[in-house]
XYZ file of C-alpha atoms in Angstrom:
420
model
C 155.707 -50.601 8.551
C 158.210 -51.054 11.109
C 161.789 -49.716 10.623
C 163.599 -52.238 8.847
C 166.498 -52.315 6.302
C 164.814 -52.943 2.719
C 165.285 -52.079 -0.985
C 165.801 -48.479 -1.505
C 162.592 -48.652 -3.691
C 160.462 -50.039 -0.630
C 159.180 -48.771 2.503
C 160.386 -51.188 5.391
C 158.936 -54.457 5.536
C 156.966 -55.040 8.648
C 153.494 -56.791 10.204
C 152.535 -53.487 11.493
C 151.721 -50.169 10.357
C 149.572 -51.468 7.520
C 146.817 -49.584 5.913
C 143.144 -50.782 6.670
C 142.420 -51.357 2.911
C 145.735 -53.670 2.844
C 144.264 -56.246 5.450
C 142.008 -58.051 3.779
C 144.341 -58.873 0.937
C 147.809 -58.649 2.272
C 148.928 -60.524 -1.412
C 149.951 -57.310 -3.537
C 151.920 -56.243 -0.661
C 153.899 -59.863 -0.044
C 154.566 -60.168 -3.802
C 156.380 -56.569 -4.119
C 158.585 -57.707 -1.382
C 159.313 -61.035 -1.906
C 159.997 -59.975 -5.401
C 162.734 -57.654 -4.129
C 164.109 -59.997 -1.746
C 162.804 -63.423 -0.191
C 164.200 -62.631 3.647
C 163.902 -59.177 4.811
C 166.056 -57.713 8.247
C 164.806 -55.351 10.808
C 165.952 -54.219 13.650
C 163.148 -53.207 16.297
C 163.890 -51.128 19.130
C 167.712 -51.817 19.160
C 166.795 -55.175 20.014
C 168.190 -58.551 18.617
C 167.213 -58.524 14.832
C 164.443 -59.287 13.242
C 163.857 -61.297 10.182
C 160.668 -61.740 7.809
C 160.751 -64.452 5.684
C 158.341 -65.005 2.766
C 159.885 -67.136 0.325
C 158.361 -70.828 0.216
C 161.731 -72.962 0.231
C 163.121 -70.442 2.779
C 159.903 -70.540 5.043
C 160.293 -74.429 4.957
C 163.564 -74.621 6.047
C 162.662 -71.988 9.278
C 159.984 -74.516 9.865
C 161.623 -77.741 9.411
C 165.342 -76.952 10.455
C 166.240 -78.172 14.070
C 168.368 -74.908 14.308
C 165.269 -73.043 14.403
C 162.994 -73.165 17.210
C 160.076 -71.967 19.786
C 162.508 -71.271 22.635
C 163.533 -67.217 23.185
C 165.604 -68.574 25.960
C 167.178 -71.024 24.057
C 168.011 -69.154 21.715
C 169.447 -65.956 23.351
C 171.070 -68.236 25.725
C 169.694 -65.825 28.708
C 166.744 -64.035 30.057
C 164.594 -64.104 26.867
C 162.383 -61.551 26.057
C 159.059 -61.859 28.037
C 156.684 -63.767 26.121
C 154.059 -63.030 28.955
C 154.767 -60.523 31.609
C 155.162 -61.171 35.028
C 152.124 -61.165 37.432
C 150.202 -63.276 34.631
C 151.135 -67.032 36.304
C 147.505 -68.496 34.845
C 148.645 -67.640 31.375
C 152.167 -68.258 31.674
C 151.754 -71.624 32.620
C 148.907 -72.526 29.782
C 151.304 -70.711 27.159
C 154.372 -72.702 28.245
C 152.528 -76.168 27.917
C 151.173 -75.722 24.399
C 152.433 -77.812 22.112
C 153.445 -75.350 19.552
C 155.395 -73.822 21.866
C 157.379 -76.791 23.208
C 160.961 -77.962 21.458
C 162.418 -81.570 21.521
C 163.044 -83.692 23.732
C 159.544 -82.621 25.407
C 157.516 -81.655 22.260
C 158.358 -84.928 20.911
C 156.932 -86.621 24.129
C 154.042 -84.863 24.323
C 153.230 -84.728 20.738
C 153.929 -88.745 20.372
C 151.169 -89.398 23.210
C 148.835 -86.829 21.680
C 149.220 -88.463 18.624
C 148.460 -91.657 19.837
C 145.259 -90.709 21.616
C 144.159 -87.917 18.885
C 143.974 -90.528 16.261
C 142.429 -90.083 12.666
C 139.936 -92.777 14.004
C 138.908 -90.461 16.242
C 138.246 -87.335 13.704
C 136.502 -90.207 11.715
C 134.303 -91.148 14.575
C 133.131 -87.627 14.946
C 131.927 -86.844 11.314
C 128.231 -87.970 12.044
C 128.262 -85.299 14.737
C 130.154 -82.591 12.551
C 127.158 -82.945 10.093
C 124.794 -82.836 12.380
C 126.089 -79.787 13.761
C 126.357 -77.732 11.117
C 123.021 -78.678 9.430
C 121.603 -77.571 12.734
C 123.690 -74.321 12.646
C 122.239 -73.700 8.887
C 118.917 -74.223 9.706
C 119.029 -70.993 12.392
C 121.107 -69.291 9.958
C 118.786 -69.592 6.817
C 115.671 -68.916 8.756
C 117.350 -65.840 10.341
C 118.434 -64.610 6.700
C 114.599 -65.119 4.994
C 113.641 -63.510 8.207
C 115.503 -60.410 8.224
C 117.235 -60.238 4.518
C 120.775 -60.225 6.188
C 122.937 -62.590 7.990
C 126.326 -62.467 9.580
C 128.318 -65.712 8.410
C 130.557 -65.574 11.098
C 128.365 -65.036 13.709
C 125.904 -67.339 12.571
C 128.071 -70.247 11.384
C 132.121 -69.433 10.994
C 132.240 -68.986 14.448
C 129.950 -71.324 16.132
C 130.730 -74.309 14.466
C 133.988 -75.476 15.103
C 133.694 -74.321 18.812
C 130.847 -76.831 18.805
C 132.908 -79.631 16.879
C 135.683 -79.046 19.514
C 133.362 -79.365 22.367
C 131.831 -82.084 20.797
C 135.739 -83.572 20.436
C 136.613 -82.459 24.239
C 133.360 -83.496 25.837
C 132.195 -80.029 27.240
C 128.847 -79.080 27.316
C 126.973 -77.693 23.993
C 125.468 -75.014 26.237
C 129.098 -73.628 27.258
C 130.082 -73.068 23.688
C 129.276 -69.575 23.692
C 131.439 -68.707 26.876
C 134.132 -71.205 25.943
C 134.898 -68.936 22.477
C 134.704 -65.789 24.528
C 137.068 -67.324 26.910
C 139.425 -68.763 24.189
C 139.309 -64.932 22.711
C 140.005 -63.531 25.826
C 143.238 -65.808 25.724
C 144.308 -65.200 21.901
C 144.236 -61.226 23.219
C 148.300 -61.753 24.315
C 149.301 -62.745 21.051
C 151.573 -60.154 19.960
C 149.835 -58.324 17.018
C 146.741 -58.043 19.308
C 148.851 -56.900 22.659
C 149.815 -54.167 20.809
C 146.501 -52.493 20.174
C 145.144 -52.829 23.710
C 146.879 -51.551 27.029
C 144.789 -54.154 29.315
C 145.199 -57.378 26.730
C 147.196 -59.021 29.028
C 144.594 -59.050 31.810
C 141.809 -59.618 29.984
C 144.180 -63.233 28.692
C 144.870 -63.649 31.935
C 141.363 -63.472 33.145
C 140.305 -66.120 30.647
C 143.428 -68.491 31.236
C 141.963 -68.334 35.140
C 138.393 -69.235 34.064
C 139.326 -71.917 31.436
C 142.123 -73.635 33.832
C 139.190 -74.020 36.439
C 137.318 -75.431 34.051
C 139.396 -77.804 32.696
C 140.880 -79.399 35.659
C 136.868 -79.832 36.976
C 136.405 -81.739 33.683
C 139.158 -83.604 33.909
C 138.299 -84.620 37.769
C 135.129 -85.753 36.683
C 136.421 -87.846 33.734
C 138.491 -89.505 35.994
C 135.506 -90.647 37.981
C 133.366 -91.312 35.178
C 134.717 -91.968 31.763
C 133.116 -90.827 28.814
C 134.164 -91.142 24.749
C 135.801 -87.670 24.580
C 139.518 -86.711 24.017
C 139.577 -85.532 27.836
C 138.857 -89.157 28.952
C 141.329 -90.419 26.807
C 143.905 -87.943 28.174
C 143.393 -88.243 31.692
C 143.497 -92.469 31.025
C 146.736 -91.789 29.805
C 147.711 -89.929 32.794
C 146.518 -92.939 34.602
C 148.190 -95.342 33.162
C 151.589 -93.552 34.079
C 152.199 -91.715 30.896
C 154.501 -88.706 31.844
C 151.192 -85.985 31.544
C 150.425 -83.190 33.727
C 147.337 -81.818 34.827
C 148.985 -78.390 33.654
C 149.518 -80.010 29.979
C 145.986 -81.497 29.936
C 144.626 -77.971 30.467
C 146.912 -76.549 27.992
C 146.321 -79.092 25.266
C 142.555 -78.250 25.253
C 142.774 -74.980 25.470
C 145.146 -74.502 22.591
C 142.811 -77.080 20.647
C 140.221 -74.581 21.436
C 142.118 -71.325 20.933
C 144.098 -72.430 17.526
C 141.116 -74.471 15.961
C 138.523 -72.614 16.187
C 139.993 -69.437 15.020
C 141.869 -70.831 12.359
C 138.763 -72.942 10.921
C 136.331 -69.737 11.330
C 138.906 -68.202 9.477
C 138.911 -70.656 6.462
C 135.359 -70.931 6.139
C 134.681 -67.126 5.987
C 137.448 -66.526 3.505
C 136.311 -69.491 1.506
C 133.162 -68.205 0.991
C 134.897 -64.449 0.043
C 136.840 -66.118 -2.106
C 134.199 -68.088 -4.175
C 131.821 -65.450 -4.235
C 134.419 -63.497 -6.497
C 134.768 -66.587 -8.799
C 131.158 -67.970 -9.859
C 132.624 -70.784 -11.501
C 134.250 -72.367 -9.020
C 131.576 -71.724 -6.463
C 129.071 -73.323 -9.041
C 131.395 -76.078 -8.996
C 131.885 -76.505 -5.109
C 128.149 -76.342 -4.862
C 127.082 -79.061 -7.036
C 129.656 -81.681 -4.984
C 128.311 -83.484 -2.015
C 131.500 -82.539 -0.448
C 134.135 -80.014 -0.854
C 136.943 -82.373 -2.657
C 140.173 -82.737 -0.584
C 141.983 -81.149 -3.467
C 139.763 -78.017 -3.472
C 140.380 -77.444 0.747
C 144.125 -77.763 0.057
C 143.872 -75.026 -2.217
C 141.546 -73.037 -0.529
C 143.657 -72.756 2.478
C 146.730 -72.341 0.006
C 145.060 -69.450 -1.569
C 144.354 -67.534 1.469
C 145.595 -68.896 5.106
C 143.555 -68.728 7.995
C 147.209 -67.737 9.637
C 149.636 -65.415 8.374
C 152.988 -65.599 10.132
C 154.202 -67.718 12.711
C 157.704 -66.873 14.955
C 160.756 -68.955 15.346
C 164.017 -68.029 17.002
C 167.395 -69.020 15.547
C 169.559 -71.177 18.015
C 172.633 -70.528 16.090
C 174.598 -68.264 13.281
C 173.019 -69.026 10.241
C 172.395 -67.749 6.615
C 169.224 -67.669 5.482
C 167.940 -65.693 1.692
C 171.432 -64.572 1.633
C 171.398 -62.807 4.957
C 173.806 -63.896 8.388
C 171.193 -64.739 11.249
C 172.975 -64.184 13.964
C 171.693 -66.944 17.073
C 168.932 -64.984 18.821
C 167.375 -63.763 16.149
C 163.463 -63.680 15.932
C 161.963 -64.805 12.511
C 158.460 -64.203 11.289
C 157.792 -67.185 8.402
C 155.151 -65.521 6.344
C 153.187 -68.308 5.527
C 150.719 -66.136 3.258
C 153.812 -64.876 1.243
C 155.194 -68.388 1.213
C 151.954 -70.243 -0.224
C 151.994 -67.440 -3.135
C 155.007 -68.105 -4.108
C 155.500 -68.436 -7.930
C 158.814 -70.773 -7.462
C 156.848 -73.163 -5.693
C 153.347 -72.560 -7.426
C 152.756 -71.886 -11.025
C 150.251 -69.105 -11.400
C 149.962 -69.092 -7.140
C 147.368 -65.675 -7.745
C 144.678 -67.882 -9.380
C 142.254 -70.296 -7.273
C 142.818 -73.405 -8.887
C 140.642 -76.082 -7.107
C 142.262 -78.968 -8.924
C 145.763 -77.860 -7.924
C 146.387 -80.287 -4.614
C 149.664 -80.829 -3.203
C 151.026 -79.713 -0.182
C 151.440 -76.397 1.260
C 152.170 -74.582 4.269
C 149.114 -73.526 5.558
C 149.198 -75.782 8.356
C 152.767 -75.246 9.179
C 155.623 -78.125 8.467
C 158.115 -80.206 10.649
C 157.650 -80.981 14.287
C 155.151 -78.468 14.707
C 152.400 -79.514 12.006
C 149.421 -78.835 13.185
C 147.867 -81.436 15.412
C 144.277 -80.809 14.572
C 144.822 -80.631 10.479
C 142.902 -83.184 10.008
C 139.962 -82.291 11.851
C 140.385 -79.286 9.959
C 139.956 -80.380 6.905
C 137.270 -82.073 7.766
C 135.654 -79.651 9.077
C 136.024 -77.467 6.039
C 135.249 -80.541 3.571
C 131.646 -80.937 5.498
C 130.929 -77.659 6.710
C 132.181 -75.676 3.811
C 129.921 -77.748 1.294
C 126.718 -77.324 3.727
C 127.177 -74.069 3.982
C 127.523 -73.243 0.237
C 124.672 -75.458 -0.468
C 122.350 -73.726 2.287
C 123.449 -69.902 0.669
C 122.394 -71.189 -2.976
C 118.881 -72.602 -1.372
C 118.040 -68.715 -0.298
C 118.626 -67.540 -3.723
C 120.908 -64.572 -4.732
C 122.630 -62.587 -2.174
C 125.616 -60.377 -1.908
C 128.477 -59.382 0.113
C 127.184 -56.213 2.089
C 129.536 -55.905 4.815
C 133.035 -57.190 5.942
C 135.203 -56.201 8.314
C 138.573 -57.287 9.321
C 140.275 -56.933 13.035
C 143.615 -55.509 12.574
C 145.794 -58.655 12.927
C 147.915 -60.138 10.190
C 148.625 -63.013 12.120
C 145.041 -64.710 12.599
C 143.579 -63.638 9.498
C 140.037 -63.443 8.881
C 137.184 -61.497 9.059
C 135.304 -60.553 12.612
C 132.094 -59.635 10.590
C 130.932 -60.653 6.975
C 127.290 -59.580 6.448
C 125.088 -61.564 3.308
C 122.233 -59.432 1.832
C 119.327 -61.369 -0.145
C 118.597 -59.596 -3.216
């Protein structure tokens, strides 16, 4: 793992250098390090200190206290580390306008506007279409499984399902979903955990960012001329009414909903199947329900979050977990470790579908996930239908699971079931 200062009994903690067998189940590693120290400090490559925050209360503080934010420029008081290298203008514009990377006051203004447009009612109105999309995909999945005896759940359901739902929300053509997912995955190659693995990562992300910028600018122009019942029309309408919303922010919002929304839900669906397959009693219980109950949704995302870590920067000197954290330090809030903290969750390594309650899988504070309500609805409907469809196929077993090397967006890229 990366060089760090940690108790002598343990190797230094970091989010890189993990052996492949630990990627699918990082929780025993988190447990050992959290027991030793709830915050671990690193000094990577002689740069500003980096802190890995593993305890629930400490992570909650990092996510909610205004002294921690998303701007490295504000934190360092000068030239920040380059989030996006020079020469990638489309990617830089897109990322800098993502809600998740903004701080108040602009974050507050844009979040307030989006909350007025992306309401719970919008999600409620989508429920029928969400069910229709799931039913259609599952008909294709079961037909393939019956014909071949195997099926890749990621390819046939977990990945296309949220992309098609978000496409419906945004008002894009269903026939574009495969291309949109390809571009969304391309943009995500610029994340630090993935960029470290391929030298062309930012080139791939820049190309995808240019394609998506052109796509959504054209869609916004069409919606100005002919509004429809979709989120892009609502955003364009808000802009027309004089709301302080730029075209770049409309594009960035659409792309952010696609990239963050599809990958997180994909991961929850796939990992929930793995989790429940290993626990037959809980699996049978959910198969018998018409929908996945809300407490069960919360417990599944607590137990194995789709995003394992998020970053913040310290805007002034603070003390956290017994460490002096200098201004300009980078912090990784490790959500996966926080959600298994026994100081917050009794018996945290047990899946308890009645546990319910708030956890940190969707974040906390001003950056709480804008699409959390949509994600919950997709899991409630989509996972319930998926579990019953798999039951109708008869006995099956997990044949192959492959996790990409990524401890941020965490989930299998391939999950093959074989019928017995």
